[in-house]
Amino acid sequence: MKKKLLLATLLLSTSALFAQVSKPIEMPYVEYPIAAGDHDEVVQQYCLICHSFGYVLNQGKKSRPYWKGTIQKMVNEFKAPIPKEDQQTIINYLVKHYGYETSSEH
Amino acid sequence: MDKFSRRNFLGAGLLLGASSLFAKETTKAIVNKNPEFIPPVVAFPEKKPMKTISDRPPLLASNRGRELFTEAITPNDQFFVRWHLPDMPMYVDLNEFRLEVKGSVNTPLSLSIDDLKSKFEPAEITAVLQCGGNSRKYYAVTGQATHGVQWDHDAMGCAVWKGVRLKDLLTHAGVKDSAKWVGLNGLEKPAMEETPDFFREMEIKEALEDQIIVAYSMNGEDLPYLNGFPLRLVIPGHFSDSWVKMLSEIMIMDEYRPSFFMDVAYTVPDNDCECVISGSDFEYKRKPIAAMKVKSVIGYPLPESAIKKGSRIKIAGVAFDQGKGIKEVMISLDNAKSWSAAKLGEDHGKFAFRPWSYDWEPKIKGEYTIMVRAINRIGNIQPMPDEIGWNAGGYQYNAVDHVNVKIV
């Protein structure tokens, strides 16, 4: 066991982080599809800070008031650092690609 | 290879903090032609390949769907996973890990896992772990779709939990007379400092209940990393937002500390039916979700199965409640006109899944709807889907479950 540890430290040589028994878990990375256009780069800049895009995809198509409410929740409750004008860009993007305009039921 | 090493969290999460990592990980855009989201099926550490609703933080559901729910015990490697905040440690060093019991106590404690295993009497309980949002997507069948992750019946499971009674820890530390609340916090942290932390609070008198344990073992093994290794709070009968993962701190407090996830997020309307008119916004007085509601789920057959006329099939599933115990499970094959009793399986205790089964030999071809309805020992009965009270967060869905099949 000692030997193995030593070897690991030498190989990784980064820091004392790996000095202990077992090693960190490796979490697979999933590349969720993100619709292109309409300033998807703004969406990507802010909406991947705290969680994957799976959170958005999982909602299915949602109304404008719904997406507006969700962005407000991210900003007001979770403190997402998104300037006002970018919030509007993101809402428009989400309604277009992951929602619908009318407020009727679906 | 470069892609892989750059993206795995090996040490990087600890060095950089998740937020900077996430910001760098903006992926190239891909056009999404398919509006219906089918989560990819990916194997995470210690898990079979599971539906990955999100990878950061991980939200995983078994790829076997309902079929998982024909048995009382859910296997660890298929048990659902649900974290809230992206910054979870990728490594817990048991030599350094300590559970702190502090605040309004006479003797603050700092306990290793070994201490917990050797210095306290072990306690074991079989209990259902269910997300408050389990089955949430079914609200959209009879009312408006709700906020939150659109779970099927897959955010639940039942396991044998073993650990130390919370009561024993509190007694050992000596709770001061002024103390009224117990705050429980784990190692999961937000990406941004300002995002509210995820912690739970309960009144001292509740914390002293016998069945609440700090578990270090699940189904006879160490807790899987993604289910909260090395320690998880187990509150039998309560929804899982209270079951703090990677539990590291028990803070005894004289005063209540406001908690976003308890006071605002995981809440239902504070009225008798815990409901509002479908489609209302969150503008109502709220209270935290707590005790689970009586519920049953059909595990077999799967929806849209074709079954040969005259074959003998065993309709099977599980039922559970807040810990009063299941009294009866009934099946209807004629759209709720008549109900017959299912056979109850082995009793693993009042907080566990109660398996049930019903032998059926369909003699006439056609489409059938199988429905299941449970009643507990204090007479709580599941509502029909069109009777269930609606709430904007989509919590505590427990209407009668159904599966459509075709006899051919």
Coordinates of C-alpha atoms in Angstrom, one line a residue:
Chain A
M1 CA 0.0 0.0 0.0
K2 CA 2.8 2.4 1.0
K3 CA 4.6 1.7 -2.3
K4 CA 1.5 2.4 -4.4
L5 CA 0.9 5.7 -2.6
L6 CA 4.4 6.8 -3.2
L7 CA 4.2 6.0 -6.9
A8 CA 0.9 7.9 -7.2
T9 CA 2.4 10.9 -5.6
L10 CA 5.4 10.8 -8.0
L11 CA 3.3 10.4 -11.0
L12 CA 0.9 13.1 -10.3
S13 CA 3.4 15.2 -8.5
T14 CA 0.8 18.0 -8.2
S15 CA 0.2 18.3 -4.6
A16 CA -0.6 16.7 -1.3
L17 CA -4.2 16.3 -2.5
F18 CA -3.5 12.7 -3.4
A19 CA -1.7 11.7 -0.4
Q20 CA -4.4 9.5 1.0
V21 CA -5.8 6.0 0.5
S22 CA -8.3 6.0 -2.3
K23 CA -8.6 8.4 -5.2
P24 CA -11.1 11.0 -6.3
I25 CA -14.1 9.8 -8.2
E26 CA -14.2 10.6 -11.9
M27 CA -17.5 12.0 -13.0
P28 CA -18.4 11.5 -16.7
Y29 CA -19.1 14.6 -18.6
V30 CA -22.2 14.8 -20.7
E31 CA -22.4 17.1 -23.7
Y32 CA -26.1 18.2 -23.7
P33 CA -27.3 19.6 -27.0
I34 CA -27.8 23.4 -27.0
A35 CA -29.7 24.9 -29.9
A36 CA -27.6 27.3 -31.9
G37 CA -28.4 30.9 -32.8
D38 CA -30.2 33.8 -31.2
H39 CA -27.2 34.5 -29.0
D40 CA -26.8 31.0 -27.6
E41 CA -23.4 32.2 -26.4
V42 CA -25.1 34.5 -23.8
V43 CA -27.1 31.5 -22.6
Q44 CA -24.0 29.4 -22.4
Q45 CA -22.1 32.1 -20.6
Y46 CA -24.6 32.2 -17.8
C47 CA -26.8 29.2 -17.7
L48 CA -23.9 26.7 -17.2
I49 CA -22.4 28.3 -14.2
C50 CA -24.4 26.4 -11.6
H51 CA -25.8 23.4 -13.5
S52 CA -25.8 21.6 -16.8
F53 CA -28.1 22.4 -19.7
G54 CA -30.0 19.2 -18.8
Y55 CA -31.9 21.3 -16.3
V56 CA -33.3 23.4 -19.2
L57 CA -33.9 20.4 -21.6
N58 CA -35.7 18.5 -18.9
Q59 CA -38.4 21.2 -18.6
G60 CA -39.8 20.5 -22.1
K61 CA -41.4 23.4 -24.0
K62 CA -42.5 26.2 -21.7
S63 CA -44.4 29.5 -22.0
R64 CA -42.8 33.0 -22.0
P65 CA -44.1 33.7 -18.5
Y66 CA -42.6 30.4 -17.3
W67 CA -39.2 31.2 -18.7
K68 CA -39.3 34.7 -17.4
G69 CA -40.2 33.5 -14.0
T70 CA -37.4 30.9 -14.1
I71 CA -34.8 33.5 -15.0
Q72 CA -36.0 35.8 -12.3
K73 CA -35.7 32.9 -9.8
M74 CA -32.1 32.2 -10.9
V75 CA -31.3 35.9 -10.5
N76 CA -33.2 36.8 -7.4
E77 CA -33.1 33.6 -5.4
F78 CA -29.9 31.9 -6.6
K79 CA -28.0 35.1 -7.3
A80 CA -27.1 34.4 -10.9
P81 CA -24.9 37.4 -12.0
I82 CA -26.9 38.3 -15.2
P83 CA -27.3 41.9 -16.3
K84 CA -30.8 43.0 -17.3
E85 CA -30.3 43.2 -21.0
D86 CA -28.8 39.7 -21.1
Q87 CA -31.7 38.4 -19.1
Q88 CA -34.0 39.6 -21.9
T89 CA -31.8 38.0 -24.6
I90 CA -31.9 34.7 -22.6
I91 CA -35.7 34.7 -22.2
N92 CA -36.2 35.4 -25.9
Y93 CA -33.8 32.5 -26.8
L94 CA -35.5 30.1 -24.4
V95 CA -39.0 30.9 -25.6
K96 CA -37.9 30.5 -29.2
H97 CA -36.0 27.2 -28.8
Y98 CA -37.6 25.7 -25.7
G99 CA -41.0 27.2 -25.5
Y100 CA -43.9 28.9 -27.1
E101 CA -45.4 32.4 -27.2
T102 CA -49.1 32.0 -26.2
S103 CA -49.9 31.4 -22.6
S104 CA -52.5 28.8 -23.5
E105 CA -52.1 25.3 -21.9
H106 CA -50.4 22.6 -23.9
Chain B
M1 CA -7.8 12.1 -24.1
D2 CA -7.1 15.7 -23.7
K3 CA -10.9 16.3 -23.6
F4 CA -11.4 13.7 -21.0
S5 CA -8.6 14.7 -18.6
R6 CA -9.6 18.3 -18.9
R7 CA -13.2 17.5 -18.0
N8 CA -12.9 15.0 -15.3
F9 CA -12.9 16.6 -11.9
L10 CA -9.7 14.9 -10.7
G11 CA -8.5 17.4 -8.2
A12 CA -9.5 20.2 -10.4
G13 CA -12.8 20.8 -8.5
L14 CA -10.8 21.2 -5.4
L15 CA -8.2 23.5 -6.9
L16 CA -10.3 25.7 -9.0
G17 CA -13.7 25.5 -7.5
A18 CA -16.6 24.4 -9.6
S19 CA -17.6 27.8 -10.8
S20 CA -14.5 28.6 -12.8
L21 CA -14.6 25.2 -14.2
F22 CA -18.1 25.5 -15.4
A23 CA -17.5 28.8 -16.9
K24 CA -14.7 27.4 -19.0
E25 CA -16.7 24.4 -20.0
T26 CA -18.9 26.2 -22.5
T27 CA -19.5 23.6 -25.2
K28 CA -19.9 24.2 -28.9
A29 CA -23.5 24.5 -29.8
I30 CA -25.3 21.7 -31.5
V31 CA -28.7 22.2 -33.2
N32 CA -31.4 20.4 -31.2
K33 CA -33.8 19.0 -33.7
N34 CA -35.6 16.8 -31.3
P35 CA -37.7 18.8 -28.8
E36 CA -38.4 15.9 -26.6
F37 CA -35.6 15.5 -24.1
I38 CA -34.3 11.9 -23.8
P39 CA -31.6 11.9 -21.2
P40 CA -28.4 10.1 -22.2
V41 CA -27.8 6.8 -20.4
V42 CA -24.3 7.0 -18.7
A43 CA -22.5 5.0 -16.0
F44 CA -21.4 7.2 -13.1
P45 CA -19.1 5.9 -10.3
E46 CA -20.5 2.9 -8.5
K47 CA -23.7 3.0 -10.6
K48 CA -25.1 1.0 -13.5
P49 CA -25.7 3.2 -16.6
M50 CA -28.6 5.5 -15.6
K51 CA -30.7 8.2 -17.2
T52 CA -28.6 11.3 -16.8
I53 CA -31.0 14.3 -16.4
S54 CA -28.0 16.4 -15.4
D55 CA -24.3 15.6 -15.0
R56 CA -23.4 18.7 -12.9
P57 CA -24.9 18.4 -10.4
P58 CA -25.7 14.8 -11.0
L59 CA -29.4 13.9 -11.3
L60 CA -29.7 10.2 -12.2
A61 CA -32.7 7.9 -12.6
S62 CA -32.6 4.1 -13.2
N63 CA -32.8 3.1 -16.8
R64 CA -35.1 0.2 -15.8
G65 CA -37.9 2.7 -15.0
R66 CA -40.8 1.2 -13.2
E67 CA -39.4 -2.3 -13.3
L68 CA -37.2 -1.4 -10.4
F69 CA -40.3 -1.1 -8.2
T70 CA -41.4 -4.7 -7.9
E71 CA -39.1 -5.4 -5.0
A72 CA -38.8 -4.1 -1.4
I73 CA -35.1 -3.2 -1.7
T74 CA -33.7 -1.0 -4.4
P75 CA -30.1 -2.0 -5.4
N76 CA -27.4 0.6 -4.5
D77 CA -26.1 0.7 -8.1
Q78 CA -29.5 1.7 -9.4
F79 CA -30.6 3.9 -6.6
F80 CA -31.6 7.4 -7.9
V81 CA -29.2 10.3 -7.4
R82 CA -30.1 13.9 -6.8
W83 CA -27.8 16.7 -5.8
H84 CA -28.7 20.4 -5.8
L85 CA -25.4 22.3 -5.9
P86 CA -22.6 21.8 -8.3
D87 CA -19.7 22.0 -5.9
M88 CA -19.5 18.6 -4.3
P89 CA -16.1 17.3 -3.3
M90 CA -14.8 14.5 -5.6
Y91 CA -13.0 12.9 -2.8
V92 CA -13.7 12.4 0.9
D93 CA -10.7 11.3 2.9
L94 CA -11.9 9.3 5.8
N95 CA -8.7 10.0 7.8
E96 CA -9.6 13.6 7.8
F97 CA -13.4 13.5 7.6
R98 CA -15.1 14.5 10.8
L99 CA -18.8 14.9 11.8
E100 CA -19.0 17.9 14.0
V101 CA -21.7 18.3 16.6
K102 CA -21.5 21.8 17.9
G103 CA -23.4 25.0 19.0
S104 CA -25.5 24.9 22.1
V105 CA -24.0 21.8 23.6
N106 CA -21.9 21.1 26.7
T107 CA -19.3 19.0 24.9
P108 CA -18.8 19.6 21.2
L109 CA -18.0 16.4 19.3
S110 CA -15.7 15.8 16.3
L111 CA -16.2 12.2 15.2
S112 CA -14.6 10.1 12.5
I113 CA -16.5 7.3 10.8
D114 CA -14.5 4.8 12.9
D115 CA -15.7 6.6 16.0
L116 CA -19.3 6.4 14.9
K117 CA -18.9 2.7 14.2
S118 CA -17.1 1.8 17.4
K119 CA -18.3 4.2 20.0
F120 CA -22.1 4.1 19.5
E121 CA -24.7 1.4 19.4
P122 CA -25.6 0.7 15.7
A123 CA -29.2 1.1 14.6
E124 CA -30.7 -0.2 11.5
I125 CA -33.9 0.7 9.6
T126 CA -35.4 -0.1 6.2
A127 CA -36.9 3.1 4.8
V128 CA -38.1 4.7 1.6
L129 CA -36.1 7.6 0.2
Q130 CA -38.3 9.7 -2.0
C131 CA -37.7 13.1 -3.6
G132 CA -40.5 15.6 -2.9
G133 CA -40.7 16.1 -6.7
N134 CA -41.0 12.4 -7.5
S135 CA -43.7 11.7 -10.1
R136 CA -44.0 15.5 -10.7
K137 CA -44.6 15.2 -14.4
Y138 CA -48.0 13.6 -13.8
Y139 CA -49.4 16.9 -12.5
A140 CA -49.3 18.0 -16.1
V141 CA -51.8 15.2 -17.1
T142 CA -54.7 16.7 -15.1
G143 CA -53.5 20.3 -14.5
Q144 CA -50.8 22.7 -15.5
A145 CA -47.2 21.6 -15.7
T146 CA -45.4 22.7 -12.5
H147 CA -41.9 24.1 -11.9
G148 CA -39.0 21.8 -11.1
V149 CA -37.4 18.7 -12.6
Q150 CA -40.0 16.7 -14.4
W151 CA -39.4 13.4 -12.7
D152 CA -41.4 10.2 -13.5
H153 CA -42.0 7.8 -10.7
D154 CA -38.2 7.2 -10.6
A155 CA -37.0 9.5 -7.9
M156 CA -37.5 7.0 -5.1
G157 CA -36.0 3.8 -3.7
C158 CA -35.9 1.8 -0.5
A159 CA -32.8 0.6 1.4
V160 CA -31.7 -0.8 4.7
W161 CA -29.8 2.0 6.4
K162 CA -27.5 1.5 9.3
G163 CA -25.7 4.0 11.5
V164 CA -26.0 5.9 14.7
R165 CA -29.1 7.3 16.2
L166 CA -29.2 11.1 16.0
K167 CA -30.6 11.0 19.5
D168 CA -27.5 9.2 20.8
L169 CA -25.2 11.9 19.3
L170 CA -27.2 14.7 20.9
T171 CA -27.3 13.0 24.2
H172 CA -23.5 12.4 24.0
A173 CA -22.9 16.1 23.3
G174 CA -25.3 17.2 25.9
V175 CA -27.8 19.7 24.5
K176 CA -28.2 22.9 26.5
D177 CA -31.6 23.9 27.9
S178 CA -31.7 27.0 25.7
A179 CA -31.4 24.9 22.5
K180 CA -34.5 24.6 20.3
W181 CA -33.3 23.7 16.8
V182 CA -30.9 21.3 15.1
G183 CA -29.3 22.4 11.8
L184 CA -27.8 19.7 9.5
N185 CA -25.4 20.5 6.8
G186 CA -23.3 18.6 4.3
L187 CA -20.3 19.1 2.0
E188 CA -22.4 20.0 -1.0
K189 CA -21.7 23.7 -1.8
P190 CA -23.0 26.3 -4.3
A191 CA -20.9 27.5 -7.2
M192 CA -21.4 31.1 -6.2
E193 CA -21.0 32.2 -2.6
E194 CA -24.3 34.1 -2.7
T195 CA -26.4 31.1 -3.7
P196 CA -28.2 29.8 -0.7
D197 CA -26.6 26.8 1.0
F198 CA -28.6 23.6 1.2
F199 CA -29.2 22.7 4.9
R200 CA -32.0 21.4 6.9
E201 CA -33.4 22.3 10.3
M202 CA -35.6 20.4 12.7
E203 CA -36.9 21.0 16.2
I204 CA -35.0 19.3 19.0
K205 CA -38.0 17.2 20.0
E206 CA -38.2 15.9 16.4
A207 CA -34.5 15.2 16.3
L208 CA -34.8 13.0 19.4
E209 CA -37.2 10.6 17.7
D210 CA -35.9 7.0 17.8
Q211 CA -36.0 6.3 14.1
I212 CA -33.8 9.1 12.9
I213 CA -30.2 7.9 12.2
V214 CA -27.0 9.2 10.8
A215 CA -26.2 6.3 8.3
Y216 CA -22.8 5.1 7.2
S217 CA -24.2 2.0 5.5
M218 CA -26.8 1.3 2.8
N219 CA -27.9 -2.2 2.0
G220 CA -24.9 -3.6 3.9
E221 CA -22.3 -1.6 2.0
D222 CA -20.7 1.8 2.5
L223 CA -23.0 4.5 1.1
P224 CA -22.4 4.9 -2.7
Y225 CA -20.4 8.1 -3.2
L226 CA -23.3 9.7 -5.1
N227 CA -25.8 8.8 -2.5
G228 CA -23.9 10.8 0.1
F229 CA -20.8 8.9 1.2
P230 CA -19.7 8.7 3.9
L231 CA -22.7 9.8 6.0
R232 CA -26.3 10.6 5.3
L233 CA -29.1 11.7 7.5
V234 CA -32.0 9.3 7.4
I235 CA -35.4 10.6 8.4
P236 CA -37.8 7.7 7.8
G237 CA -41.2 8.8 6.5
H238 CA -39.9 12.2 5.3
F239 CA -39.2 13.4 1.8
S240 CA -35.5 13.2 0.8
D241 CA -34.7 16.9 0.8
S242 CA -34.3 16.4 4.6
W243 CA -31.9 13.5 4.2
V244 CA -28.7 15.6 4.1
K245 CA -25.9 13.9 2.0
M246 CA -22.2 14.0 3.0
L247 CA -23.4 15.1 6.4
S248 CA -20.6 16.9 8.1
E249 CA -22.2 19.3 10.6
I250 CA -24.9 19.1 13.3
M251 CA -25.4 22.5 14.7
I252 CA -27.5 22.9 17.8
M253 CA -29.1 26.3 17.8
D254 CA -31.2 28.4 20.1
E255 CA -32.9 30.2 17.2
Y256 CA -34.2 29.2 13.8
R257 CA -31.9 30.1 10.9
P258 CA -33.7 31.0 7.7
S259 CA -33.2 28.4 5.0
F260 CA -34.0 29.0 1.4
F261 CA -34.5 25.4 0.4
M262 CA -36.7 24.7 3.4
D263 CA -38.6 28.0 3.7
V264 CA -39.0 28.8 0.0
A265 CA -38.0 26.0 -2.3
Y266 CA -39.4 22.7 -1.0
T267 CA -42.7 24.1 0.1
V268 CA -46.4 23.5 -0.4
P269 CA -49.4 25.9 0.3
D270 CA -49.9 26.3 4.0
N271 CA -53.6 25.3 4.1
D272 CA -55.5 22.0 4.8
C273 CA -55.4 20.6 1.3
E274 CA -51.9 21.9 0.7
C275 CA -53.1 23.0 -2.7
V276 CA -54.1 25.9 -4.9
I277 CA -55.9 26.4 -8.2
S278 CA -53.9 24.8 -11.0
G279 CA -51.7 27.3 -12.7
S280 CA -51.4 29.7 -9.7
D281 CA -48.0 31.2 -9.1
F282 CA -46.0 30.9 -5.9
E283 CA -47.9 33.8 -4.3
Y284 CA -49.2 31.8 -1.4
K285 CA -48.3 31.2 2.2
R286 CA -46.0 28.2 2.3
K287 CA -44.8 25.5 4.6
P288 CA -42.0 23.0 4.2
I289 CA -42.8 19.6 2.8
A290 CA -42.3 17.0 5.5
A291 CA -44.1 13.7 5.9
M292 CA -44.7 11.6 2.8
K293 CA -48.2 10.7 1.6
V294 CA -49.6 7.2 1.0
K295 CA -48.6 6.1 -2.5
S296 CA -48.3 3.0 -4.7
V297 CA -46.6 2.4 -8.0
I298 CA -47.0 -0.3 -10.6
G299 CA -43.7 -1.9 -11.4
Y300 CA -45.0 -4.6 -13.8
P301 CA -46.2 -4.7 -16.5
L302 CA -44.6 -1.8 -18.2
P303 CA -46.8 0.8 -20.0
E304 CA -47.9 -0.1 -23.5
S305 CA -47.0 -3.8 -23.1
A306 CA -48.7 -6.3 -25.3
I307 CA -49.9 -9.3 -23.4
K308 CA -51.1 -12.5 -24.9
K309 CA -54.7 -13.4 -24.1
G310 CA -55.0 -16.2 -21.6
S311 CA -51.5 -15.8 -20.2
R312 CA -51.1 -15.5 -16.5
I313 CA -49.4 -12.4 -15.4
K314 CA -48.4 -11.1 -12.0
I315 CA -49.1 -7.4 -11.7
A316 CA -46.6 -6.2 -9.1
G317 CA -45.5 -3.1 -7.5
V318 CA -44.7 -1.3 -4.2
A319 CA -46.7 0.8 -1.7
F320 CA -45.6 3.0 1.1
D321 CA -46.6 6.0 3.3
Q322 CA -45.3 8.3 6.0
G323 CA -44.7 5.4 8.4
K324 CA -48.1 4.4 9.6
G325 CA -47.9 1.2 7.5
I326 CA -49.9 0.0 4.5
K327 CA -53.2 -1.6 5.2
E328 CA -54.5 -2.5 1.8
V329 CA -53.6 -2.2 -1.9
M330 CA -56.3 -2.5 -4.5
I331 CA -56.3 -3.1 -8.2
S332 CA -58.8 -2.0 -10.8
L333 CA -59.0 -3.3 -14.3
D334 CA -62.2 -1.5 -15.3
N335 CA -61.4 2.2 -15.0
A336 CA -62.1 2.4 -11.2
K337 CA -65.6 0.9 -11.3
S338 CA -64.5 -2.0 -9.1
W339 CA -61.5 -2.7 -7.0
S340 CA -60.0 -6.0 -5.7
A341 CA -57.4 -6.5 -3.1
A342 CA -53.8 -7.3 -4.1
K343 CA -51.7 -9.7 -2.1
L344 CA -49.3 -7.9 0.2
G345 CA -45.7 -9.2 0.2
E346 CA -43.1 -9.4 3.0
D347 CA -43.3 -6.6 5.6
H348 CA -39.9 -4.9 6.0
G349 CA -41.2 -2.4 8.5
K350 CA -43.6 0.5 8.5
F351 CA -41.2 2.9 6.7
A352 CA -40.3 0.4 3.9
F353 CA -41.7 -0.4 0.5
R354 CA -44.4 -2.9 0.9
P355 CA -44.4 -5.1 -2.2
W356 CA -47.7 -6.3 -3.6
S357 CA -48.9 -8.5 -6.4
Y358 CA -52.1 -9.4 -8.2
D359 CA -52.6 -12.5 -10.4
W360 CA -54.4 -11.7 -13.6
E361 CA -55.4 -13.9 -16.5
P362 CA -56.9 -11.7 -19.2
K363 CA -59.5 -13.5 -21.2
I364 CA -60.7 -10.8 -23.6
K365 CA -58.6 -8.9 -26.2
G366 CA -58.5 -5.2 -26.0
E367 CA -57.0 -2.2 -24.2
Y368 CA -56.9 -2.2 -20.5
T369 CA -55.9 0.3 -17.8
I370 CA -54.4 -1.2 -14.7
M371 CA -54.9 1.1 -11.7
V372 CA -53.5 0.7 -8.2
R373 CA -54.6 2.4 -5.0
A374 CA -53.3 2.1 -1.5
I375 CA -54.7 2.8 2.0
N376 CA -52.7 3.1 5.1
R377 CA -53.5 2.0 8.7
I378 CA -54.9 5.4 9.6
G379 CA -57.2 5.5 6.6
N380 CA -55.2 7.8 4.3
I381 CA -56.1 6.8 0.7
Q382 CA -54.6 7.9 -2.6
P383 CA -56.6 10.4 -4.5
M384 CA -57.7 9.8 -8.1
P385 CA -55.6 11.8 -10.6
D386 CA -58.3 14.3 -11.3
E387 CA -58.8 14.8 -7.5
I388 CA -55.3 15.5 -6.5
G389 CA -54.6 19.0 -5.1
W390 CA -52.2 21.0 -7.3
N391 CA -49.2 23.1 -6.1
A392 CA -46.8 25.2 -8.1
G393 CA -43.7 23.4 -7.0
G394 CA -45.2 20.1 -8.1
Y395 CA -44.4 18.4 -4.8
Q396 CA -45.8 15.2 -3.1
Y397 CA -47.6 13.8 -6.1
N398 CA -49.4 10.6 -4.9
A399 CA -52.5 10.1 -7.1
V400 CA -53.6 6.6 -8.2
D401 CA -51.0 5.2 -10.6
H402 CA -52.1 3.5 -13.9
V403 CA -50.5 1.6 -16.7
N404 CA -52.2 1.0 -20.1
V405 CA -51.7 -2.4 -21.7
K406 CA -53.0 -4.3 -24.7
I407 CA -54.3 -7.8 -24.6
V408 CA -53.6 -9.4 -28.0

